[in-house]
């Protein structure tokens, strides 16, 4: 089997698409390799197995002909929490942290970004993964990197919205401030 084969469509989740709508479908999975999906699901051991089998550890998601900037997701950013579905995912933070460690060990750049400028620190702040925030900062992650909207990880932890649903993580915001993070030029 090709360890670098890419998903060509949405991956069924949570028992499939019951209502005929797009619930459970995440565009960031389109174009993902098995290694990227393992990272997204906190499967550090599987990431190692796939890397040993020849998986491209620097692969990113690809969305051909996309009118938006979807895609460009790396294993590190996926492991840090991008794609973690709040209130639905059962993957614990500890497994995501182990996947972050493996992604870095296998060559990820701690400050790499998606096409939208999202870093692993932005991803961890979005889902409130404080152990990952601290781990990344301790290893040199840029606390004040801004995404395409001018937001830092602190802005994302303070207030963000996905599909009109606001999210905020006051504990993550407090940690980021303690570590020296600043707000960006755009508050969502």
Short mmCIF file of C-alpha atoms in Angstrom, two decimals:
data_model
loop_
_atom_site.label_atom_id
_atom_site.label_comp_id
_atom_site.label_asym_id
_atom_site.label_seq_id
_atom_site.Cartn_x
_atom_site.Cartn_y
_atom_site.Cartn_z
CA UNK A 1 0.00 0.00 0.00
CA UNK A 2 1.14 3.54 -0.72
CA UNK A 3 1.75 5.36 2.59
CA UNK A 4 1.49 8.65 0.71
CA UNK A 5 -1.90 8.05 -0.95
CA UNK A 6 -4.22 11.01 -0.40
CA UNK A 7 -7.84 11.17 0.65
CA UNK A 8 -9.85 12.33 -2.33
CA UNK A 9 -13.00 13.39 -0.50
CA UNK A 10 -14.59 13.79 2.87
CA UNK A 11 -13.87 11.04 5.37
CA UNK A 12 -17.02 9.64 7.01
CA UNK A 13 -17.14 10.38 10.73
CA UNK A 14 -19.31 9.65 13.71
CA UNK A 15 -21.18 6.82 12.03
CA UNK A 16 -21.56 8.56 8.69
CA UNK A 17 -23.71 11.32 7.36
CA UNK A 18 -27.12 10.66 8.86
CA UNK A 19 -29.06 13.74 7.78
CA UNK A 20 -27.72 14.17 4.27
CA UNK A 21 -26.08 17.43 5.30
CA UNK A 22 -22.37 18.02 5.79
CA UNK A 23 -22.18 17.31 9.52
CA UNK A 24 -18.97 15.59 10.47
CA UNK A 25 -17.26 16.54 7.22
CA UNK A 26 -14.05 18.47 7.59
CA UNK A 27 -12.55 19.95 4.42
CA UNK A 28 -9.09 19.93 6.01
CA UNK A 29 -9.03 16.15 5.59
CA UNK A 30 -9.31 16.30 1.80
CA UNK A 31 -5.91 15.54 0.34
CA UNK A 32 -4.58 14.21 3.65
CA UNK A 33 -2.22 11.27 3.78
CA UNK A 34 -2.43 8.51 6.39
CA UNK A 35 0.42 10.23 8.27
CA UNK A 36 -1.52 13.51 8.43
CA UNK A 37 -4.66 11.72 9.58
CA UNK A 38 -2.68 9.90 12.27
CA UNK A 39 -1.31 13.24 13.48
CA UNK A 40 -4.79 14.80 13.47
CA UNK A 41 -6.04 11.94 15.63
CA UNK A 42 -3.16 11.94 18.10
CA UNK A 43 -1.81 8.60 16.91
CA UNK A 44 1.92 9.07 17.64
CA UNK A 45 2.78 5.35 17.34
CA UNK A 46 1.04 5.13 13.97
CA UNK A 47 2.92 8.25 12.81
CA UNK A 48 6.19 6.40 13.55
CA UNK A 49 5.01 3.23 11.79
CA UNK A 50 3.96 5.20 8.71
CA UNK A 51 7.22 7.19 8.66
CA UNK A 52 9.20 3.93 8.83
CA UNK A 53 7.12 2.65 5.90
CA UNK A 54 8.11 5.66 3.78
CA UNK A 55 5.37 8.18 4.55
CA UNK A 56 6.27 11.76 3.66
CA UNK A 57 6.44 13.42 7.08
CA UNK A 58 6.40 16.87 5.46
CA UNK A 59 3.26 16.25 3.40
CA UNK A 60 0.46 18.80 3.66
CA UNK A 61 -3.20 18.62 2.77
CA UNK A 62 -4.04 19.70 -0.74
CA UNK A 63 -7.38 20.95 -1.99
CA UNK A 64 -7.05 21.23 -5.78
CA UNK A 65 -8.80 24.20 -7.40
CA UNK A 66 -10.13 25.41 -4.04
CA UNK A 67 -11.52 28.96 -4.19
CA UNK A 68 -10.45 29.39 -0.55
CA UNK A 69 -7.17 28.83 1.18
CA UNK A 70 -8.24 25.51 2.67
CA UNK A 71 -5.43 23.04 2.84
CA UNK A 72 -1.79 23.36 3.55
CA UNK A 73 -2.27 21.59 6.89
CA UNK A 74 0.90 19.95 8.23
CA UNK A 75 1.19 17.05 10.66
CA UNK A 76 2.47 19.36 13.41
CA UNK A 77 -0.46 21.78 13.10
CA UNK A 78 -2.92 18.87 12.90
CA UNK A 79 -1.40 17.22 15.98
CA UNK A 80 -1.52 20.53 17.89
CA UNK A 81 -5.30 20.62 17.52
CA UNK A 82 -6.29 21.89 14.08
CA UNK A 83 -9.21 19.69 13.11
CA UNK A 84 -9.95 18.66 16.70
CA UNK A 85 -13.73 18.96 16.91
CA UNK A 86 -14.63 20.71 20.13
CA UNK A 87 -17.19 18.87 22.28
CA UNK A 88 -17.12 15.90 19.89
CA UNK A 89 -13.59 14.54 19.63
CA UNK A 90 -12.67 11.90 22.16
CA UNK A 91 -8.94 12.17 21.53
CA UNK A 92 -7.35 13.43 24.75
CA UNK A 93 -4.87 16.30 24.86
CA UNK A 94 -2.12 13.94 26.07
CA UNK A 95 -2.29 11.97 22.81
CA UNK A 96 -2.15 15.17 20.79
CA UNK A 97 0.95 16.24 22.75
CA UNK A 98 2.68 12.94 21.94
CA UNK A 99 1.83 13.42 18.25
CA UNK A 100 3.27 16.97 18.36
CA UNK A 101 6.50 15.56 19.80
CA UNK A 102 6.72 12.94 17.05
CA UNK A 103 6.02 15.48 14.29
CA UNK A 104 8.87 17.68 15.57
CA UNK A 105 11.18 14.69 15.99
CA UNK A 106 10.48 13.70 12.38
CA UNK A 107 11.42 17.11 11.00
CA UNK A 108 8.49 19.53 11.35
CA UNK A 109 9.36 23.23 11.69
CA UNK A 110 7.96 24.54 14.97
CA UNK A 111 6.85 27.80 13.29
CA UNK A 112 5.46 26.38 10.04
CA UNK A 113 2.13 27.78 8.87
CA UNK A 114 -0.87 26.79 6.79
CA UNK A 115 -1.77 28.83 3.72
CA UNK A 116 -3.84 31.02 6.07
CA UNK A 117 -0.91 31.64 8.41
CA UNK A 118 -2.15 29.33 11.16
CA UNK A 119 0.64 27.91 13.32
CA UNK A 120 0.63 24.97 15.72
CA UNK A 121 0.38 27.52 18.53
CA UNK A 122 -2.78 29.01 16.96
CA UNK A 123 -4.24 25.48 16.72
CA UNK A 124 -3.45 24.62 20.34
CA UNK A 125 -4.91 27.94 21.53
CA UNK A 126 -8.12 27.35 19.53
CA UNK A 127 -8.83 24.09 21.34
CA UNK A 128 -7.34 25.06 24.70
CA UNK A 129 -4.49 22.52 24.75
CA UNK A 130 -2.34 24.20 27.40
CA UNK A 131 0.24 21.44 27.64
CA UNK A 132 0.89 21.83 23.92
CA UNK A 133 1.02 25.63 24.18
CA UNK A 134 3.66 25.38 26.91
CA UNK A 135 5.59 22.65 25.06
CA UNK A 136 5.72 24.64 21.81
CA UNK A 137 6.74 27.89 23.50
CA UNK A 138 9.41 26.09 25.55
CA UNK A 139 10.88 24.86 22.26
CA UNK A 140 10.90 28.23 20.53
CA UNK A 141 7.50 28.70 18.90
CA UNK A 142 6.88 32.32 17.94
CA UNK A 143 4.37 33.57 20.52
CA UNK A 144 3.32 36.50 18.37
CA UNK A 145 3.09 34.99 14.88
CA UNK A 146 0.04 36.39 13.08
CA UNK A 147 -2.29 34.63 10.69
CA UNK A 148 -3.77 36.17 7.55
CA UNK A 149 -6.30 38.07 9.67
CA UNK A 150 -3.61 39.55 11.94
CA UNK A 151 -4.49 37.26 14.87
CA UNK A 152 -1.97 35.82 17.30
CA UNK A 153 -2.54 32.67 19.34
CA UNK A 154 -3.63 34.95 22.20
CA UNK A 155 -6.37 36.43 20.01
CA UNK A 156 -7.56 32.94 19.10
CA UNK A 157 -7.62 31.82 22.75
CA UNK A 158 -9.39 35.03 23.78
CA UNK A 159 -12.18 34.78 21.20
CA UNK A 160 -12.62 32.98 17.94
CA UNK A 161 -15.54 31.67 15.95
CA UNK A 162 -16.08 28.70 13.71
CA UNK A 163 -19.35 28.39 11.82
CA UNK A 164 -20.70 31.33 13.85
CA UNK A 165 -20.08 29.46 17.12
CA UNK A 166 -17.81 31.46 19.44
CA UNK A 167 -15.03 29.68 21.26
CA UNK A 168 -12.78 30.99 23.99
CA UNK A 169 -10.29 29.51 26.41
CA UNK A 170 -9.57 31.90 29.30
CA UNK A 171 -7.00 29.53 30.84
CA UNK A 172 -5.11 29.36 27.56
CA UNK A 173 -5.27 33.13 27.17
CA UNK A 174 -3.89 33.57 30.70
CA UNK A 175 -1.08 31.11 29.99
CA UNK A 176 -0.18 32.86 26.74
CA UNK A 177 -0.11 36.25 28.50
CA UNK A 178 2.09 34.77 31.25
CA UNK A 179 4.47 33.49 28.56
CA UNK A 180 4.64 36.96 26.96
CA UNK A 181 2.13 36.78 24.11
CA UNK A 182 0.62 39.96 22.70
CA UNK A 183 -2.63 40.59 20.86
CA UNK A 184 -2.45 40.96 17.11
CA UNK A 185 -3.74 43.75 14.90
CA UNK A 186 -7.15 42.14 14.37
CA UNK A 187 -9.44 41.00 17.12
CA UNK A 188 -12.05 38.56 15.74
#
